[in-house]
mmCIF file of C-alpha atoms and ligand atoms in Angstrom:
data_model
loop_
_atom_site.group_PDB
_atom_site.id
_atom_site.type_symbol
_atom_site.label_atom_id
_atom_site.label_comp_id
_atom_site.label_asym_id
_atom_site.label_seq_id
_atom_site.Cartn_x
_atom_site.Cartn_y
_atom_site.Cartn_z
ATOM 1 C CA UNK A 1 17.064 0.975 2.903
ATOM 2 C CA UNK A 2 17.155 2.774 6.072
ATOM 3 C CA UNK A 3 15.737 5.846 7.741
ATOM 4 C CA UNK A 4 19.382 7.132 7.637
ATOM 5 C CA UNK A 5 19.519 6.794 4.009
ATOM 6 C CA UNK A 6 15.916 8.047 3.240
ATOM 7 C CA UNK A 7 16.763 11.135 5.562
ATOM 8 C CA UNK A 8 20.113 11.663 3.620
ATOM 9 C CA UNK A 9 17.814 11.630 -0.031
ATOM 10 C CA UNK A 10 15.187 14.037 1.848
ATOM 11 C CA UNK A 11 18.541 16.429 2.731
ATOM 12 C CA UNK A 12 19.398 15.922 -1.043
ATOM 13 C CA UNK A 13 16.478 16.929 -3.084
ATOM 14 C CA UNK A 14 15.930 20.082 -0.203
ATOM 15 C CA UNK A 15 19.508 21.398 -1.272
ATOM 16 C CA UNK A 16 18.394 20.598 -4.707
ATOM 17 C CA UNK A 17 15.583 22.078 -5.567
ATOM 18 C CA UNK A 18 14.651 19.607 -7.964
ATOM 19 C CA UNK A 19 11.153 17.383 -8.105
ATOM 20 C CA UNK A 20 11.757 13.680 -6.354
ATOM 21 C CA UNK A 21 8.613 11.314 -6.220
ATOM 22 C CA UNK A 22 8.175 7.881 -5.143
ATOM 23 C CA UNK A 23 5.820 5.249 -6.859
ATOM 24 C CA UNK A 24 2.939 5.068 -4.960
ATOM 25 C CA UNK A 25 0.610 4.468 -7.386
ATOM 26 C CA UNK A 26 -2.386 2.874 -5.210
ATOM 27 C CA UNK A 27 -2.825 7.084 -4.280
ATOM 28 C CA UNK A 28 -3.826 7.998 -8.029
ATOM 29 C CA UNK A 29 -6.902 5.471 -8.511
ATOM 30 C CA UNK A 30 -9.655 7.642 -9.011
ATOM 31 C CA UNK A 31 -11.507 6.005 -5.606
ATOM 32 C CA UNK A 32 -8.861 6.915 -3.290
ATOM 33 C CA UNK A 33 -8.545 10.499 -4.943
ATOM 34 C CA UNK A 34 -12.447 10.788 -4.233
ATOM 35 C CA UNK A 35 -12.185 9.306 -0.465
ATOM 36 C CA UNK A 36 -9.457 11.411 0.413
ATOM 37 C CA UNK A 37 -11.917 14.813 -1.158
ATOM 38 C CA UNK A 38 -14.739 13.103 1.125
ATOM 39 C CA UNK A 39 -12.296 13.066 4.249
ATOM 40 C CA UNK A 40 -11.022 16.558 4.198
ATOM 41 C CA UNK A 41 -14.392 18.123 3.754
ATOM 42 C CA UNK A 42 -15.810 16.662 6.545
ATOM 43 C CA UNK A 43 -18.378 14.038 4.461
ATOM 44 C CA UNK A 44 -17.264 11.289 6.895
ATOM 45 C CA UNK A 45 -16.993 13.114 9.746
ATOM 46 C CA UNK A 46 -14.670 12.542 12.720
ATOM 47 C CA UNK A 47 -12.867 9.219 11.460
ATOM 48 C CA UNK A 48 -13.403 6.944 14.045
ATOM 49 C CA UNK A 49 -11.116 3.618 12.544
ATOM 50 C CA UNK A 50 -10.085 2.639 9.558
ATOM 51 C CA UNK A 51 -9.803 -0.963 8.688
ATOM 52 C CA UNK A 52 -8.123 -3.065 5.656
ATOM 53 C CA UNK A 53 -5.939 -5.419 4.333
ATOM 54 C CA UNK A 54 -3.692 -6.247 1.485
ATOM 55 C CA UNK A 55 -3.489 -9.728 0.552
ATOM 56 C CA UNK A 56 -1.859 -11.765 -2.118
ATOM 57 C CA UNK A 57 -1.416 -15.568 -2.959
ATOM 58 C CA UNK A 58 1.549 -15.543 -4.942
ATOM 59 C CA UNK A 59 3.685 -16.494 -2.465
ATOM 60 C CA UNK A 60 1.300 -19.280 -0.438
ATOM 61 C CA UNK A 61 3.247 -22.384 -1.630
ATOM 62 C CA UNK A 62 6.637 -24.024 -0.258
ATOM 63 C CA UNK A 63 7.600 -24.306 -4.162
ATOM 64 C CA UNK A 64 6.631 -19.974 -4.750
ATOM 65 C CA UNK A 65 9.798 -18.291 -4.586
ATOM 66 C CA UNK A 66 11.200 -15.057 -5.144
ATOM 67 C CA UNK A 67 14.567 -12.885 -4.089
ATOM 68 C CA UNK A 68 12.158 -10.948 -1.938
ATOM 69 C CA UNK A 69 11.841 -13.833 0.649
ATOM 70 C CA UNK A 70 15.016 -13.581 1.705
ATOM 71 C CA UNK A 71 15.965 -10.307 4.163
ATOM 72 C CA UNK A 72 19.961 -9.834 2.443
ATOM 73 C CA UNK A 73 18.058 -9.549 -0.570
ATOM 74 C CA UNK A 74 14.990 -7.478 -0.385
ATOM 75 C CA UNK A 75 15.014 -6.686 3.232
ATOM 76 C CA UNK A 76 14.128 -7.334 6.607
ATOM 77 C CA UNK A 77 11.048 -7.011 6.150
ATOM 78 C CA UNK A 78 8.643 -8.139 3.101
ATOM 79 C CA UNK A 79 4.958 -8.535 2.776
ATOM 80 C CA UNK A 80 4.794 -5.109 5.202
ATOM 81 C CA UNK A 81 7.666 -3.717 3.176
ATOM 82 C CA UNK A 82 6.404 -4.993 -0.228
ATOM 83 C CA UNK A 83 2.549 -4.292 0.052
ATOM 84 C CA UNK A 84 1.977 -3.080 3.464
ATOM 85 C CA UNK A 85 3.624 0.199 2.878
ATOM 86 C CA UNK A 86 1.404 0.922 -0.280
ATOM 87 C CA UNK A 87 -1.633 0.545 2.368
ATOM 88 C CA UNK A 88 0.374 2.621 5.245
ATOM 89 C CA UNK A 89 1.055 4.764 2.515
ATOM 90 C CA UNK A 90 -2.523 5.792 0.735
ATOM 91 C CA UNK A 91 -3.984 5.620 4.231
ATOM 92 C CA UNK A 92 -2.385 8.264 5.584
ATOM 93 C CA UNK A 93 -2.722 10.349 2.180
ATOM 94 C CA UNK A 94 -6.635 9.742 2.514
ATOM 95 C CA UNK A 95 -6.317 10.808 6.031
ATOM 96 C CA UNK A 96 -4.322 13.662 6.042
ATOM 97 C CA UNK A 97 -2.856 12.175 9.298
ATOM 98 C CA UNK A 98 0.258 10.027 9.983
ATOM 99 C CA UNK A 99 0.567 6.638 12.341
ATOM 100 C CA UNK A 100 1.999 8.093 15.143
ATOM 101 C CA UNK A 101 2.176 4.339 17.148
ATOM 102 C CA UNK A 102 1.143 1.134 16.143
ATOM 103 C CA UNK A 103 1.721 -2.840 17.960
ATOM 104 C CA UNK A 104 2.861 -5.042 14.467
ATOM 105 C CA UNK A 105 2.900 -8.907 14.928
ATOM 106 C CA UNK A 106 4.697 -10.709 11.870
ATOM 107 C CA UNK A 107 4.482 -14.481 11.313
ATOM 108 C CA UNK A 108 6.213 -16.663 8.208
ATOM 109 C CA UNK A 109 4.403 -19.583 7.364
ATOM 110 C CA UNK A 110 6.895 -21.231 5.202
ATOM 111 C CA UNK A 111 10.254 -21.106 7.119
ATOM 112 C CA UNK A 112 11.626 -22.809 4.464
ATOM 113 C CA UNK A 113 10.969 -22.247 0.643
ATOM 114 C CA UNK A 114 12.534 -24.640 -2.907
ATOM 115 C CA UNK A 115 14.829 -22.000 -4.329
ATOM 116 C CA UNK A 116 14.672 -22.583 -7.722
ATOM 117 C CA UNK A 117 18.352 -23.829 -9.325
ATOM 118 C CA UNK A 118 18.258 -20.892 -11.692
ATOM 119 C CA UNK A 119 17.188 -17.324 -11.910
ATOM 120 C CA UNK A 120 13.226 -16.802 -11.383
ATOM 121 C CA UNK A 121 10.902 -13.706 -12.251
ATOM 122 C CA UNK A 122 8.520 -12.036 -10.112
ATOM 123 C CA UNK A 123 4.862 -13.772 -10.755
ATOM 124 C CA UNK A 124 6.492 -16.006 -13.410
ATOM 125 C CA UNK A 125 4.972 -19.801 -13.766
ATOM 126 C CA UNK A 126 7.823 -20.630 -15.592
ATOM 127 C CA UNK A 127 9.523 -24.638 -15.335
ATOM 128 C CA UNK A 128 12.627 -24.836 -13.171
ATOM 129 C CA UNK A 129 15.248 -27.382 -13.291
ATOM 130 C CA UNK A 130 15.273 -28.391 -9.769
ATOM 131 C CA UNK A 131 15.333 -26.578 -6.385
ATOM 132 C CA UNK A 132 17.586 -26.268 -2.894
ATOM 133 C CA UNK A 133 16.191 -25.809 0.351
ATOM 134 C CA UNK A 134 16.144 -22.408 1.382
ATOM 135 C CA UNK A 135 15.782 -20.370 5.413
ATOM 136 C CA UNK A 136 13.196 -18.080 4.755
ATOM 137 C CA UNK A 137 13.554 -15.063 7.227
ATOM 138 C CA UNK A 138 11.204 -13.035 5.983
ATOM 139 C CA UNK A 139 7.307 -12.635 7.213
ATOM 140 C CA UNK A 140 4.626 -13.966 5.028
ATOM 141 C CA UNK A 141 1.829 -12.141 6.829
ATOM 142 C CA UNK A 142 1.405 -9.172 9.123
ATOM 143 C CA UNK A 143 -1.332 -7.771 11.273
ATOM 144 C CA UNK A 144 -0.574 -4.198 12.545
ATOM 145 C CA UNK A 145 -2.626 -2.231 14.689
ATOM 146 C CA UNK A 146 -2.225 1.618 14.248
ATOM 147 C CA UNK A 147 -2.948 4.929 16.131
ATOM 148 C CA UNK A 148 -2.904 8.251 13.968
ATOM 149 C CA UNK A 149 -2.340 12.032 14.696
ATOM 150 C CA UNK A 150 -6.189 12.691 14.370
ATOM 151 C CA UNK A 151 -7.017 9.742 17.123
ATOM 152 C CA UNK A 152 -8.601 7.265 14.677
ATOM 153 C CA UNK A 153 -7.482 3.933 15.364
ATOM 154 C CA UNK A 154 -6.741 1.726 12.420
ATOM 155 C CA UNK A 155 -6.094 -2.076 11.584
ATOM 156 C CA UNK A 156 -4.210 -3.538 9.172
ATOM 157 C CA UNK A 157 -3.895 -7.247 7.660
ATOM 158 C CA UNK A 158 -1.223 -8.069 5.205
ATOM 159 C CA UNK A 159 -0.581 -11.502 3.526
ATOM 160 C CA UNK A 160 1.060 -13.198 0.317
ATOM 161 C CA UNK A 161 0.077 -16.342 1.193
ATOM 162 C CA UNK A 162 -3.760 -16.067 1.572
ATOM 163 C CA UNK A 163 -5.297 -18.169 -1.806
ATOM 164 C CA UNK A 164 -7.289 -16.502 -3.718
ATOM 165 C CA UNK A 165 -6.395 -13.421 -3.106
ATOM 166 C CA UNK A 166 -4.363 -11.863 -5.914
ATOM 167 C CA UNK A 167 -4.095 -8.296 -5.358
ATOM 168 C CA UNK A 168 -6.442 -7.338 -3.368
ATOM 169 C CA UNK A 169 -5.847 -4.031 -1.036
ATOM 170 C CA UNK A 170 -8.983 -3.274 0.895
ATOM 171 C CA UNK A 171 -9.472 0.330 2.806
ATOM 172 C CA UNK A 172 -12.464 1.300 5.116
ATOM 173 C CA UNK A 173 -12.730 4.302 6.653
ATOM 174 C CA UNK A 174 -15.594 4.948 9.432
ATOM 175 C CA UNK A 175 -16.686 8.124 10.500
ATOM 176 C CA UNK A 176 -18.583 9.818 12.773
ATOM 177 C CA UNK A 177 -21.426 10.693 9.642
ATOM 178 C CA UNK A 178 -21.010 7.591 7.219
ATOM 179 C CA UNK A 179 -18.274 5.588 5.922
ATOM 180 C CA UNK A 180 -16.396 4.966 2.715
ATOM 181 C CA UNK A 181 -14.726 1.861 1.475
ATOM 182 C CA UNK A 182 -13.462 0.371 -1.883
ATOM 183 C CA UNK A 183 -11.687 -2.948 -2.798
ATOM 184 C CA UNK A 184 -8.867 -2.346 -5.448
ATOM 185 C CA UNK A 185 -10.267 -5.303 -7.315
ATOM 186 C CA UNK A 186 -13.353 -3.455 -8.415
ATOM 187 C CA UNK A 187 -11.409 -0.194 -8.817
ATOM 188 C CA UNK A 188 -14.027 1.928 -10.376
ATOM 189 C CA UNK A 189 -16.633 1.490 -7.585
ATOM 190 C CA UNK A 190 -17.193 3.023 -4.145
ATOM 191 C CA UNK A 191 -19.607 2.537 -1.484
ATOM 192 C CA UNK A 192 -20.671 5.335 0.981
ATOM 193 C CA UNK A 193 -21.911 3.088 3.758
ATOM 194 C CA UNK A 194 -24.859 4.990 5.876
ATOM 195 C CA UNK A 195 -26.528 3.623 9.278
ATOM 196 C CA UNK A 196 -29.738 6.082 8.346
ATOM 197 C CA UNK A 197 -30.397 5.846 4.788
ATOM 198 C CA UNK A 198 -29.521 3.069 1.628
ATOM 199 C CA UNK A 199 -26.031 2.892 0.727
ATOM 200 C CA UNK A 200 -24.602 4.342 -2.068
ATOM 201 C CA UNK A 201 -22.937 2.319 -4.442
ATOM 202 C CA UNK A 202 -20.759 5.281 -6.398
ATOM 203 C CA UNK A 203 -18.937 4.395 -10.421
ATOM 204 C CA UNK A 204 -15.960 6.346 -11.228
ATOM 205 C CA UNK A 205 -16.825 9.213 -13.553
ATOM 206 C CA UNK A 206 -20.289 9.550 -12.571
ATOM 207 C CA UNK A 207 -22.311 10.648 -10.185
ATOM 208 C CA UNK A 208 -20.507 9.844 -6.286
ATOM 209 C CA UNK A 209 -16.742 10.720 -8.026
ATOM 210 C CA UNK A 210 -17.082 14.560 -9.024
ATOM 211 C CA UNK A 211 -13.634 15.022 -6.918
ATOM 212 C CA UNK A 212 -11.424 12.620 -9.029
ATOM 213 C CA UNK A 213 -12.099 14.524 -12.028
ATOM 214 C CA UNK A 214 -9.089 15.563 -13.854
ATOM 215 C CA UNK A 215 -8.148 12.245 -12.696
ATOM 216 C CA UNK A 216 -9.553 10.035 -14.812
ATOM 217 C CA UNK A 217 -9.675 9.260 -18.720
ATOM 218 C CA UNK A 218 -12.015 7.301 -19.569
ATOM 219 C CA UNK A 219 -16.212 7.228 -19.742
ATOM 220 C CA UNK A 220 -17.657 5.288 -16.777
ATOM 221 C CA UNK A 221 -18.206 1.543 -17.552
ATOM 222 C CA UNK A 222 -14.979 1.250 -19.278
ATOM 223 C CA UNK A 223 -12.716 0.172 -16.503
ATOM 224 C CA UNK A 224 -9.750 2.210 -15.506
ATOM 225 C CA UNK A 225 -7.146 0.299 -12.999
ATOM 226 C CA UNK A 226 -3.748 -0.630 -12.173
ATOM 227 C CA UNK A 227 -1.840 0.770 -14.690
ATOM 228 C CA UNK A 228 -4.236 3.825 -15.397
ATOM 229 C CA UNK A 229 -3.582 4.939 -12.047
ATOM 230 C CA UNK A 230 0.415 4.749 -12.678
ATOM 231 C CA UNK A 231 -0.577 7.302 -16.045
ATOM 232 C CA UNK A 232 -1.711 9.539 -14.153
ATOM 233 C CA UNK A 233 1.127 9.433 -11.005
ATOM 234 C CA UNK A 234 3.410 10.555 -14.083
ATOM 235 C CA UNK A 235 1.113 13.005 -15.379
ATOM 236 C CA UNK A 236 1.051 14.650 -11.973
ATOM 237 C CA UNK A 237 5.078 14.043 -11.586
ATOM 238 C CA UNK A 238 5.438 15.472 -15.124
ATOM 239 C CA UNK A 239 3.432 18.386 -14.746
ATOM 240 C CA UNK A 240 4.720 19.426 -11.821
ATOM 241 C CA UNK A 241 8.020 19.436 -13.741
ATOM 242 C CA UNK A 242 7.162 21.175 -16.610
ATOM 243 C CA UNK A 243 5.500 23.833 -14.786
ATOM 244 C CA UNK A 244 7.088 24.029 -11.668
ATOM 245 C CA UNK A 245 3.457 23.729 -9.679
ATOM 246 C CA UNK A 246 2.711 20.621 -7.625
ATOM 247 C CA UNK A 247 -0.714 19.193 -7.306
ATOM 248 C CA UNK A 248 0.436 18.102 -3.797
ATOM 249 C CA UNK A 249 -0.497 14.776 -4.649
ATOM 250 C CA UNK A 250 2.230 12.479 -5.390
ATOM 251 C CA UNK A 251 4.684 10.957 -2.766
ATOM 252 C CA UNK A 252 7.639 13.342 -2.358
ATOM 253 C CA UNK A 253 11.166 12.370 -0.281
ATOM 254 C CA UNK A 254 9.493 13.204 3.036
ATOM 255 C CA UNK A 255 6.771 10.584 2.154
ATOM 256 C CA UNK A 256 9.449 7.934 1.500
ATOM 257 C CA UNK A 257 11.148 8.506 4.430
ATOM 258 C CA UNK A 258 7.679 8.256 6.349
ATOM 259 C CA UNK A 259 7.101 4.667 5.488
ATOM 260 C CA UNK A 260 10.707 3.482 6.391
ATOM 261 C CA UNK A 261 9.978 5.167 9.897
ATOM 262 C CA UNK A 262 6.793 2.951 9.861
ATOM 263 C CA UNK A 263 8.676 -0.487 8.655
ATOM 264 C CA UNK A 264 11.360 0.530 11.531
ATOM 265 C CA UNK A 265 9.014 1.010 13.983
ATOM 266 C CA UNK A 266 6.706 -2.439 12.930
ATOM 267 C CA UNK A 267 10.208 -4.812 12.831
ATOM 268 C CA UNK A 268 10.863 -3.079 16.689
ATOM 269 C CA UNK A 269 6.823 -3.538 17.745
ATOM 270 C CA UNK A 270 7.575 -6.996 16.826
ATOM 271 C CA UNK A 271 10.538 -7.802 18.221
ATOM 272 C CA UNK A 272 9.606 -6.530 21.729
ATOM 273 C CA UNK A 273 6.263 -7.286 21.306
ATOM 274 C CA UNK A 274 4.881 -4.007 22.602
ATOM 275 C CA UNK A 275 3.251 -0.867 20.764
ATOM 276 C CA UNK A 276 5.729 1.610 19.635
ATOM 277 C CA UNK A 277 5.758 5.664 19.076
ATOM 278 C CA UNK A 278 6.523 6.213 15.538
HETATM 279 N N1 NAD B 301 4.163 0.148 -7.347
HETATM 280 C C1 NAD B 301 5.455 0.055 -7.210
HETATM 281 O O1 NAD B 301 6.106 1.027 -6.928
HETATM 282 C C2 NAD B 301 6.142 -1.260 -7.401
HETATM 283 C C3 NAD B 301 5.439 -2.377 -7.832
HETATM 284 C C4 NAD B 301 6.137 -3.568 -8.054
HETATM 285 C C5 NAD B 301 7.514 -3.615 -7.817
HETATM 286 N N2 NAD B 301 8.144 -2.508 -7.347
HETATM 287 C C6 NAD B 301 9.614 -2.515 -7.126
HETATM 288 O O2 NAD B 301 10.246 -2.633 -8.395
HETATM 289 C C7 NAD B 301 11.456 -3.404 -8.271
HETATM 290 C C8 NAD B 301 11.435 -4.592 -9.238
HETATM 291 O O3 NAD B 301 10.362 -5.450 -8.870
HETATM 292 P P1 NAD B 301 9.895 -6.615 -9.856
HETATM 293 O O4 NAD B 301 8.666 -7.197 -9.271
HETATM 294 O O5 NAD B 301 9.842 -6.078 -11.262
HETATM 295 O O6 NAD B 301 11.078 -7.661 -9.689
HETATM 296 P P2 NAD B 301 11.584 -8.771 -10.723
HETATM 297 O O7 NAD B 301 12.231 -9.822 -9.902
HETATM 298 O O8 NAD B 301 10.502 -9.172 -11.687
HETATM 299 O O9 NAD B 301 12.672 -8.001 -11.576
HETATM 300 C C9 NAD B 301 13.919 -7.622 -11.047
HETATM 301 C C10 NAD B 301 14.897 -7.521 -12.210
HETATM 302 O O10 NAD B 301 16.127 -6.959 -11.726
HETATM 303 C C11 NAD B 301 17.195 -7.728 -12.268
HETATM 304 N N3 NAD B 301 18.346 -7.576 -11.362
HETATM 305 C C12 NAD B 301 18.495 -8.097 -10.140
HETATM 306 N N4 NAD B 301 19.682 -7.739 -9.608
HETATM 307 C C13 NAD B 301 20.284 -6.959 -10.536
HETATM 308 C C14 NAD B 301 21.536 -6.287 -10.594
HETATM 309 N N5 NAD B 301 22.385 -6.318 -9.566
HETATM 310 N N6 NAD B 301 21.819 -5.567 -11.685
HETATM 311 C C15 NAD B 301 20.954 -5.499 -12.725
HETATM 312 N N7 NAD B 301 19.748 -6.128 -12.736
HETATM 313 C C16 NAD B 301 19.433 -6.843 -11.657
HETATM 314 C C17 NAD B 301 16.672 -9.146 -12.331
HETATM 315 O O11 NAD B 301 17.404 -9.935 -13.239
HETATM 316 C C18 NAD B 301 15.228 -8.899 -12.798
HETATM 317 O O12 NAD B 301 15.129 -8.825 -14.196
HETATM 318 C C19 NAD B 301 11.540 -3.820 -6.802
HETATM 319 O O13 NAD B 301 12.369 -2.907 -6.122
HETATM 320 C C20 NAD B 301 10.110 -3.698 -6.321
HETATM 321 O O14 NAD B 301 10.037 -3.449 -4.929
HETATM 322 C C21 NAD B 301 7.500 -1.333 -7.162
#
């Protein structure tokens, strides 16, 4: 898609009136619900950077292949496009504060890829019956350095071809007072980094989450994840339909049309190889 399209649905669901939503579910895990509480009352402080990363390995062999690698496809770009707008994304949601420049250097790894003779799934190990050489012209990793409205200065690393790494977004945010961070891989703990005092190492519904509640289902200690945090994106979306009040909190047209500004502005950065407004 393109900013002109995105703009065109934003028009839309204006002159409709109805409820739109996008699917970013990394927003709804209770951690990010509870650092974005901590960041708009102040807890942090001024936000000084914010650092992370989003890596996967699916994607790290010549043999991995999928319809995303290839731009008429999926895109011009992918593993920013892909993953790296979930990151952009629940960054700026925890913020409060869009990118409003950022300098984005892409690289692909494999420039060619063994397309599979037949049709393959997404994450699938299946057998295939032979393969054809294949351009890739797609990035396999990213690094993208970031300026937001508030002045923090951020840094982001995104990869599908870094082993061991199978879906692993990672967000730190420093401030001014302490600093927050959380690995979606352990999603139901949070650590309040201090430079004065221990560290607090917070579980999700106990003591260290009180702003997720309503957020959350399940007693701390039994794990609540991926698709938990998809239950309650629809909750919210639902709710907001059946009762005509928004929590604010899911991704709305505008949102959508925010992150193909950002992948515009990252293909350009690269391209010219300079920092560009967004
Ligand atoms: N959190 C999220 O919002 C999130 C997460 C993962 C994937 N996605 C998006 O969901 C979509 C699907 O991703 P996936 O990983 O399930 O991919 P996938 O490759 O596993 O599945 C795609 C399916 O679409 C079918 N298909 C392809 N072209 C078609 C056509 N023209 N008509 C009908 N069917 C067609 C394929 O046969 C396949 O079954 C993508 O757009 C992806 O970006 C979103």
């Amino acid at each position: 898609m393109t900013t002109f399209e995105t703009a065109e649905i934003v028009a839309a669901v204006e002159r409709s009136g109805k409820v739109f939503a996008v699917n970013y579910n990394v927003r709804f895990y209770s951690a990010v619900l509870q650092m974005r509480a901590m960041v708009r009352r102040g807890d942090l402080g001024e936000i000084i950077h914010v650092n992370g990363s989003y890596m996967q390995d699916w994607l790290m062999k010549e043999t991995d292949y999928n319809w995303r690698v290839l731009a008429s496809e999926s895109g011009e770009l992918r593993a920013v496009g892909d993953i790296g707008t979930h990151w952009l994304d629940t960054v700026g949601f925890i913020l409060g504060s869009p990118v409003t420049e950022l300098m984005a250097d892409l690289s692909t790894y494999h420039r060619t890829r063994k397309r599979p003779v037949g049709e393959v799934r997404t994450f699938s190990n299946e057998a295939v019956d032979g393969t054809v050489d294949c351009p890739v012209d797609t990035e396999d990793f990213a690094s993208v350095l970031l300026e937001f409205a508030n002045g923090a200065r951020g840094n982001l690393a995104v990869s599908q071809v870094a082993a061991g790494r199978k879906n692993c977004i990672r967000i730190e945010i420093y401030g001014t007072k302490q600093s927050v961070w959380w690995d979606s891989q352990r999603p139901d703990e949070l650590t309040i980094g201090r430079r004065d005092a221990a560290n607090v190492h917070a579980w999700r519904a106990a003591s260290g989450f009180e702003d997720a509640g309503g957020y959350t289902d399940y007693p701390a200690g039994h794990a609540e994840g991926f698709p938990d945090g998809f239950k309650m994106l629809y909750r919210s979306i639902y709710t907001s339909i059946a009762t005509g009040k928004s929590d604010g909190l899911f991704a709305d047209a505008a949102a959508g049309h925010e992150e193909l500004r950002l992948c515009e502005a990252v293909l350009q950065s690269h391209r010219e190889r300079r920092w560009v407004s967004v």
